[in-house]
Coordinates of C-alpha atoms and ligand atoms in Angstrom, one line a residue:
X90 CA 66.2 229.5 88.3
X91 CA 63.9 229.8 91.0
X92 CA 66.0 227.0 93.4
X93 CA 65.8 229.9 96.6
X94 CA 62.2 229.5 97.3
X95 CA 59.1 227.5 96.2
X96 CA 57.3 224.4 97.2
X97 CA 59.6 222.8 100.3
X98 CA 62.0 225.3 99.7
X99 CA 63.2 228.3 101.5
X100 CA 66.1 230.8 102.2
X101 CA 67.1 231.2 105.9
X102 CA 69.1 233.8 107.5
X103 CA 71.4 232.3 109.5
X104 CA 73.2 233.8 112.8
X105 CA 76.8 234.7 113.1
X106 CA 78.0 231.8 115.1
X107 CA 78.5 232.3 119.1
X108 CA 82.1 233.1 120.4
X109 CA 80.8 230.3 123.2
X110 CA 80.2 227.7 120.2
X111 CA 83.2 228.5 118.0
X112 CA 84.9 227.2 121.8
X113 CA 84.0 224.2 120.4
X114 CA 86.5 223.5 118.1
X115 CA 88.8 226.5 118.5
X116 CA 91.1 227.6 121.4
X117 CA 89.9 231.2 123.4
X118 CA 93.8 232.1 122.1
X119 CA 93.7 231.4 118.7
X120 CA 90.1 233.5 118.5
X121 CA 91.1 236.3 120.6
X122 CA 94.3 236.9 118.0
X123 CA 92.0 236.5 114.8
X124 CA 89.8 238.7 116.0
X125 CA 92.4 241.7 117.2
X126 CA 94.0 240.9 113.6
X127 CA 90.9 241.3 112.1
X128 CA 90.8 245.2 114.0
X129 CA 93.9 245.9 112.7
X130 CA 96.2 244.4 116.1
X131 CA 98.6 242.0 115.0
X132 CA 100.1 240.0 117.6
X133 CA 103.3 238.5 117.3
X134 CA 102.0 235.0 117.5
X135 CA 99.5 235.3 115.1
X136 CA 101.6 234.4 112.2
X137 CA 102.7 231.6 114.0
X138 CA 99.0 230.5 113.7
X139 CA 98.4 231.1 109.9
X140 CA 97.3 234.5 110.5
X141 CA 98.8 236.7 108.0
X142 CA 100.3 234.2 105.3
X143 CA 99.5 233.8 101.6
X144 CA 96.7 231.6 101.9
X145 CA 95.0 233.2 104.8
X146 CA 95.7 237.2 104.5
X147 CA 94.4 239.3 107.0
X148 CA 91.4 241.6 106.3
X149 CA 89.2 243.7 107.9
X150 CA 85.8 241.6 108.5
X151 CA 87.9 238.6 108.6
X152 CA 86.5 237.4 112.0
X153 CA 83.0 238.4 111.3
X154 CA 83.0 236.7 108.1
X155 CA 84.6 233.9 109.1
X156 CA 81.7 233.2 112.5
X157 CA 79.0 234.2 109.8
X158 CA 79.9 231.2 107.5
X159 CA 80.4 229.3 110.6
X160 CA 76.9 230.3 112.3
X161 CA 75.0 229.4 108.2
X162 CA 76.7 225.8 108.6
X163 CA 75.4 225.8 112.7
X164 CA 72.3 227.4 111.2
X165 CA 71.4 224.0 109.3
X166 CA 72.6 221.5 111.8
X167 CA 70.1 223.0 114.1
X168 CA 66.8 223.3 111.5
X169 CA 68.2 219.5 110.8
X170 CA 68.4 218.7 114.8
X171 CA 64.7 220.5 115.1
X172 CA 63.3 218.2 112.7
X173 CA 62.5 221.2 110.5
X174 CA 64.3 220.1 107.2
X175 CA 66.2 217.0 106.1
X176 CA 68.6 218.8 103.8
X177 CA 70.3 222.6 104.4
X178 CA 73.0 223.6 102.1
X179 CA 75.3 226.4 103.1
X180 CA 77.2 227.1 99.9
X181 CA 79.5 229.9 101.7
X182 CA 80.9 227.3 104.1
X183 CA 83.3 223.7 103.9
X184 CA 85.9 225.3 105.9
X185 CA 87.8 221.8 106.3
X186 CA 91.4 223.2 106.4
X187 CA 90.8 225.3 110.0
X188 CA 92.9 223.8 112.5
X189 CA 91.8 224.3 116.6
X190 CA 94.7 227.1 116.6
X191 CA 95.8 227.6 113.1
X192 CA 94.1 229.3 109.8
X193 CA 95.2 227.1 106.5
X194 CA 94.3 226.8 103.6
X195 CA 91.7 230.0 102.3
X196 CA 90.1 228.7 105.8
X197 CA 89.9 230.8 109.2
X198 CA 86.9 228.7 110.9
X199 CA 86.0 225.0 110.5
X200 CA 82.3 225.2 110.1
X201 CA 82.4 221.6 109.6
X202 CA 83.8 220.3 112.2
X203 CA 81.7 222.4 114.2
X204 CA 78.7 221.2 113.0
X205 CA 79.9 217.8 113.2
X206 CA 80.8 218.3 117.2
X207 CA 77.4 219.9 117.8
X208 CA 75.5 217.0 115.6
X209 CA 77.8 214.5 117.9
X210 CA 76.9 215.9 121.2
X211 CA 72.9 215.5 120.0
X212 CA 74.0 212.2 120.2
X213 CA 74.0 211.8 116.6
X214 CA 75.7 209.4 114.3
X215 CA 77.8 211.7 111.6
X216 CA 78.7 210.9 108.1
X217 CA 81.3 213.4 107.3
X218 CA 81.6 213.1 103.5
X219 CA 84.3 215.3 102.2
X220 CA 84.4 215.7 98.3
X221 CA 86.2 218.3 97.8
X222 CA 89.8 218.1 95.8
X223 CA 91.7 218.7 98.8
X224 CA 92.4 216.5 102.0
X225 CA 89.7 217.3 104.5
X226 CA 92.4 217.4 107.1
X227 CA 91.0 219.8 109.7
X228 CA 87.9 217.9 110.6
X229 CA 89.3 214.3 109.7
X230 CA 91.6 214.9 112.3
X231 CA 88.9 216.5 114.8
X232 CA 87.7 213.0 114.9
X233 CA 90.9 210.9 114.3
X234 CA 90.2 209.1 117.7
X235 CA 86.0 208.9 117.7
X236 CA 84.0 206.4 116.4
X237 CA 80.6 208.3 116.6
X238 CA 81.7 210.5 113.5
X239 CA 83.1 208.6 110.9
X240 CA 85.1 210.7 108.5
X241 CA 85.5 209.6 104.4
X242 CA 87.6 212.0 102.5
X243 CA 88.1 211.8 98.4
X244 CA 90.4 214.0 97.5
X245 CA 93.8 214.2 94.7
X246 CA 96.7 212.6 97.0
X247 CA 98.7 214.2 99.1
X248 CA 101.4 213.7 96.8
X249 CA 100.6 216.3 94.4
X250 CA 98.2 219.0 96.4
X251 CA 97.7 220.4 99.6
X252 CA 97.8 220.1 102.5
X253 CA 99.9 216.7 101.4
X254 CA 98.0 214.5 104.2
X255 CA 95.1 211.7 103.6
X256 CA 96.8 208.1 103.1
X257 CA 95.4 205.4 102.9
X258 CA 97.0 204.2 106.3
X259 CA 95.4 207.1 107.9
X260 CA 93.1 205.3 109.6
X261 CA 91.9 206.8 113.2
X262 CA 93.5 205.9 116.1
X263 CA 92.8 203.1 119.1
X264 CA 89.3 202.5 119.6
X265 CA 88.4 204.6 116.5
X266 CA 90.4 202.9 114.1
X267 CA 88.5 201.8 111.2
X268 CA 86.3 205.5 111.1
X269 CA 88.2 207.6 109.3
X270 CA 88.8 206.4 105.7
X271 CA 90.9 208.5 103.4
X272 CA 90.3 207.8 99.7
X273 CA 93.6 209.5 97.8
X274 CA 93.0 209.6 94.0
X275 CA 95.4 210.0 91.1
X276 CA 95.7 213.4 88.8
X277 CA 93.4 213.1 86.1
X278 CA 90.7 210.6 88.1
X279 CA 87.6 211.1 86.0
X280 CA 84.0 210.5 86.7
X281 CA 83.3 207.0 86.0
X282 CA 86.9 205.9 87.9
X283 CA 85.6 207.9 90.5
X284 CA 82.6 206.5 91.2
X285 CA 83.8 203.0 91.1
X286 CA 85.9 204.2 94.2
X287 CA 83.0 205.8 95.7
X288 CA 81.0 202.9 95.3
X289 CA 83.4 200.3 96.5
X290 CA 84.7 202.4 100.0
X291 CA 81.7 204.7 100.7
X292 CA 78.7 203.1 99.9
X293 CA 79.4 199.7 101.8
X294 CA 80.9 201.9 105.0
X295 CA 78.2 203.9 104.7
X296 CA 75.4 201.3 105.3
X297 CA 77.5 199.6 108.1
X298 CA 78.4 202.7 110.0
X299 CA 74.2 203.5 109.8
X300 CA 74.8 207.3 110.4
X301 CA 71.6 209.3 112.0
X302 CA 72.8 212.6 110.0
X303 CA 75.6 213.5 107.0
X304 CA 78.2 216.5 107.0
X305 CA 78.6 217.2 103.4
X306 CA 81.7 218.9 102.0
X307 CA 81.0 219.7 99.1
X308 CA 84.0 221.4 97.4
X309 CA 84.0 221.9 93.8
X310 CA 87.8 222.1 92.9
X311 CA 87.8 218.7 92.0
X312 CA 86.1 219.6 88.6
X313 CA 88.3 219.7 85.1
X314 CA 89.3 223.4 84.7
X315 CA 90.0 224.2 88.1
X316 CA 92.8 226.1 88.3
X317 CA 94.3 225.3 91.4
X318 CA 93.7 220.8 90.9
X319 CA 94.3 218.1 89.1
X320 CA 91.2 216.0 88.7
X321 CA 89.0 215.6 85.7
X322 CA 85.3 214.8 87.2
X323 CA 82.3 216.8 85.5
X324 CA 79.6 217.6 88.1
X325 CA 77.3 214.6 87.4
X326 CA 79.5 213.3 89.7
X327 CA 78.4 215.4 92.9
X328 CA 74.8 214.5 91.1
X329 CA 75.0 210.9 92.0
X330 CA 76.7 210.6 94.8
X331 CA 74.1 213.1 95.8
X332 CA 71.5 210.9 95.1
X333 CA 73.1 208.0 96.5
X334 CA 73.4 209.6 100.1
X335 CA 69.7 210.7 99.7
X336 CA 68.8 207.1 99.5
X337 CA 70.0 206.5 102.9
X338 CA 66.8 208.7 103.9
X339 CA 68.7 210.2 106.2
X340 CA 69.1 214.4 106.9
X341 CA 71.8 215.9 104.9
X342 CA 73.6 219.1 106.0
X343 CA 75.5 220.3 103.0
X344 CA 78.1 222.8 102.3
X345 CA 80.4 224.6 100.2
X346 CA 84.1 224.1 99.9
X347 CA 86.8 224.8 97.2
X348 CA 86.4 225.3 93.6
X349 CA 88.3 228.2 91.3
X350 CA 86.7 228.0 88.3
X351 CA 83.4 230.0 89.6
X352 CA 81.4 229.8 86.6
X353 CA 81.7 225.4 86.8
X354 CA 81.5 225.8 90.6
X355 CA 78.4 227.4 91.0
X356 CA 76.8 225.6 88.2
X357 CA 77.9 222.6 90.2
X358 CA 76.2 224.1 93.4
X359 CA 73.1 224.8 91.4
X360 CA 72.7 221.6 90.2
X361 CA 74.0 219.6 93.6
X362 CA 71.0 222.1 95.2
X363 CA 68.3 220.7 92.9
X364 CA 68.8 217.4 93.7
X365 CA 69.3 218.0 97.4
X366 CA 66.1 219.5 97.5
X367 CA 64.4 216.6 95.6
X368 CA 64.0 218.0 92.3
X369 CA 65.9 217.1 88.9
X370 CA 67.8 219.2 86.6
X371 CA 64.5 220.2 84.4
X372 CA 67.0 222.5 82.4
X373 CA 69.0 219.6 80.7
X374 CA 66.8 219.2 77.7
X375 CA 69.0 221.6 75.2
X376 CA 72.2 220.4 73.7
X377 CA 75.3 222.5 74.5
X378 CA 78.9 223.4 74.0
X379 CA 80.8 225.0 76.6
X380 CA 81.4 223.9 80.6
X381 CA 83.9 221.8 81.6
X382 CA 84.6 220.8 78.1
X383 CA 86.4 224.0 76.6
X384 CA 86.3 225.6 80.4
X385 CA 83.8 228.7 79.0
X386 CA 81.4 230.3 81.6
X387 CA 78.9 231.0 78.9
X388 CA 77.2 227.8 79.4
X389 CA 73.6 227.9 77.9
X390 CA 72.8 223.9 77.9
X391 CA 71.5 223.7 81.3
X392 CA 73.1 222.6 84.8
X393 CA 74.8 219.0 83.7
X394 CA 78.3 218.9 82.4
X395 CA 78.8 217.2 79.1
X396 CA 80.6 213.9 79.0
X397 CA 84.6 214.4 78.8
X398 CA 86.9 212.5 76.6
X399 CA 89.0 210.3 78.7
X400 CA 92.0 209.1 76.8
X401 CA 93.2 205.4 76.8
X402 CA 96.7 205.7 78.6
X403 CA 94.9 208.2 80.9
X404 CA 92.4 205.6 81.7
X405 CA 95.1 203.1 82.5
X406 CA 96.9 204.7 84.6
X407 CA 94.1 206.1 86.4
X408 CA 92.1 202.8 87.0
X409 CA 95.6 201.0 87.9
X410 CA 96.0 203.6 91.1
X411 CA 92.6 203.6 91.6
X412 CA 92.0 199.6 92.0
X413 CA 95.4 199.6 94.3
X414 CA 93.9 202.4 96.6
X415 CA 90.8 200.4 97.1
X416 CA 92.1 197.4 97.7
X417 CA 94.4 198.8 100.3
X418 CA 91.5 200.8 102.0
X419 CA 89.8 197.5 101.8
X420 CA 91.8 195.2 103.6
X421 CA 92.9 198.3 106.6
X422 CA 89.1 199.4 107.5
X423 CA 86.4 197.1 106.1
X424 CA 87.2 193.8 108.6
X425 CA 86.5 196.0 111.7
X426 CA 83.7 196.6 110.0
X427 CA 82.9 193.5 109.4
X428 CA 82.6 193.7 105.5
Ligands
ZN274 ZN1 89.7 222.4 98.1

């Protein structure tokens, strides 16, 4: 579709990220065992970090890959730091689920929260905006007690989905409290319900917090038809809210995340792409069938989802949880915030 290259466009090779930088976020122990697993050395502890179970298997390349998708996300925050580029979107990472010492969750290395410490110590404001379906819980609590990164996670509560974390009365602690907002939405939240939480909690903390920079997550499992959620958005969704954050005029560092049905995911990522990069969807002129609507790949009617059919009890119960989140979000974070 020609989105790789053209007029302000460009595709960068990034750097596997530095042993020294993944120190960042990660412990010298917890590395040293990932990487001896990853040669085929399993250490006794290792399982005890996540090394080895279900979600994170060990594989040969598993280190390498793991400070490549690390050193793509490090490779935009730096072009964004230069002054080079005001948006960088690294598709392969959105790591969120890495813990300082444990793998969880599909996720080895927290790219993210590595970009948002590096961002940080430039003496940055961060916007971490995490959209994906799940709980950004590895970087939200990175910065559970800083105020100079404000964290806003949107993901299907913790009730139904991994990792079962992101209340509302998650909040940040002592001086930070108020900058980590945790939006948990109902199963079957579609896109209009969605953006009325989005435009209640994030927008208004947005503008108050005045970021210099966003971090954003951009996982695609919270799209109807993924496999492994419960939400019912189409990706016009990820469209506005892209647009929205690009009228802060402010650098956006974006990046991958979930999302398990690959033929909605990476039209999502195409599309989320164009508008990052200032253009529109020029391919949306054709009617089609297919996408999220009867969860085909063969999609021929451009990037945009169709509408989906949101039933009445659906909508109810829905908007009922949705208005009782906001209003609960509303009266923890926005006084300290002044709003
Ligand atoms: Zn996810």
């Amino acid at each position: 579709m020609g989105l790789l290259a053209g007029e302000n466009k460009a595709e960068v090779v990034p750097e596997p990220a530095e042993r020294v930088v993944l120190k960042k976020f990660h412990t010298a122990r917890y590395l040293h065992t990932l990487k001896d697993a990853a040669e085929g050395k399993f250490e006794p502890d290792a399982l005890g970090m996540g090394i080895g179970t279900p979600d994170c298997p060990v594989f040969s390349g598993m280190y390498d890959y793991s400070a490549w998708a690390c050193g793509a996300t490090l490779t935009g925050a730096n072009l964004i730091l230069s002054g080079q580029v005001d948006a960088a979107f690294n598709p392969s990472g959105g790591l969120h689920h890495a813990m300082p010492e444990r793998a969880a969750g599909f996720c080895y290395m927290n790219d993210v929260a590595l970009a948002c410490t590096v961002l940080a110590e430039a003496g940055k404001r961060v916007l971490y905006l995490d959209v994906d379906v799940h709980h950004g819980d590895g970087v939200v609590y990175a910065f559970y007690d800083r105020s100079d990164v404000m964290t806003i996670s949107f993901h299907e509560t913790g009730k139904m989905l991994f990792p079962g974390t992101g209340f509302e009365d998650e909040i940040g602690a002592g001086q930070s409290k108020g900058y980590c907002v945790n939006v948990p939405l109902p199963i079957g939240t579609y896109d209009e319900a969605y953006m009325k939480a989005f435009n209640a909690i994030a927008a208004p903390l947005i503008k108050a917090f005045e970021p210099d920079v966003f971090v954003f997550e951009l996982g695609a499992d919270a799209l109807a038809g993924d496999p492994l959620a419960h939400l019912h958005l189409t990706n016009n969704v990820y469209a506005d809210i892209i647009s929205t954050l690009r009228g802060f005029d402010k650098p956006i560092l974006a990046t991958g995340g979930g999302g398990y049905h690959i033929g909605n995911t990476v039209r999502a990522w195409a599309l989320a792409w164009t508008i990052l990069a200032g253009g529109e969807d020029k391919h949306d002129m054709s009617i089609g069938v297919g996408g999220v609507i009867s969860e085909s790949t063969e999609w021929q009617g451009g990037l945009r989802d169709r509408m989906l059919v949101v039933s009445k009890q659906q909508q109810e119960f829905v908007t009922s949880a949705i208005d009782t989140t906001i209003e609960k979000i509303k009266n923890a974070v926005f006084p300290i915030h002044s709003l």
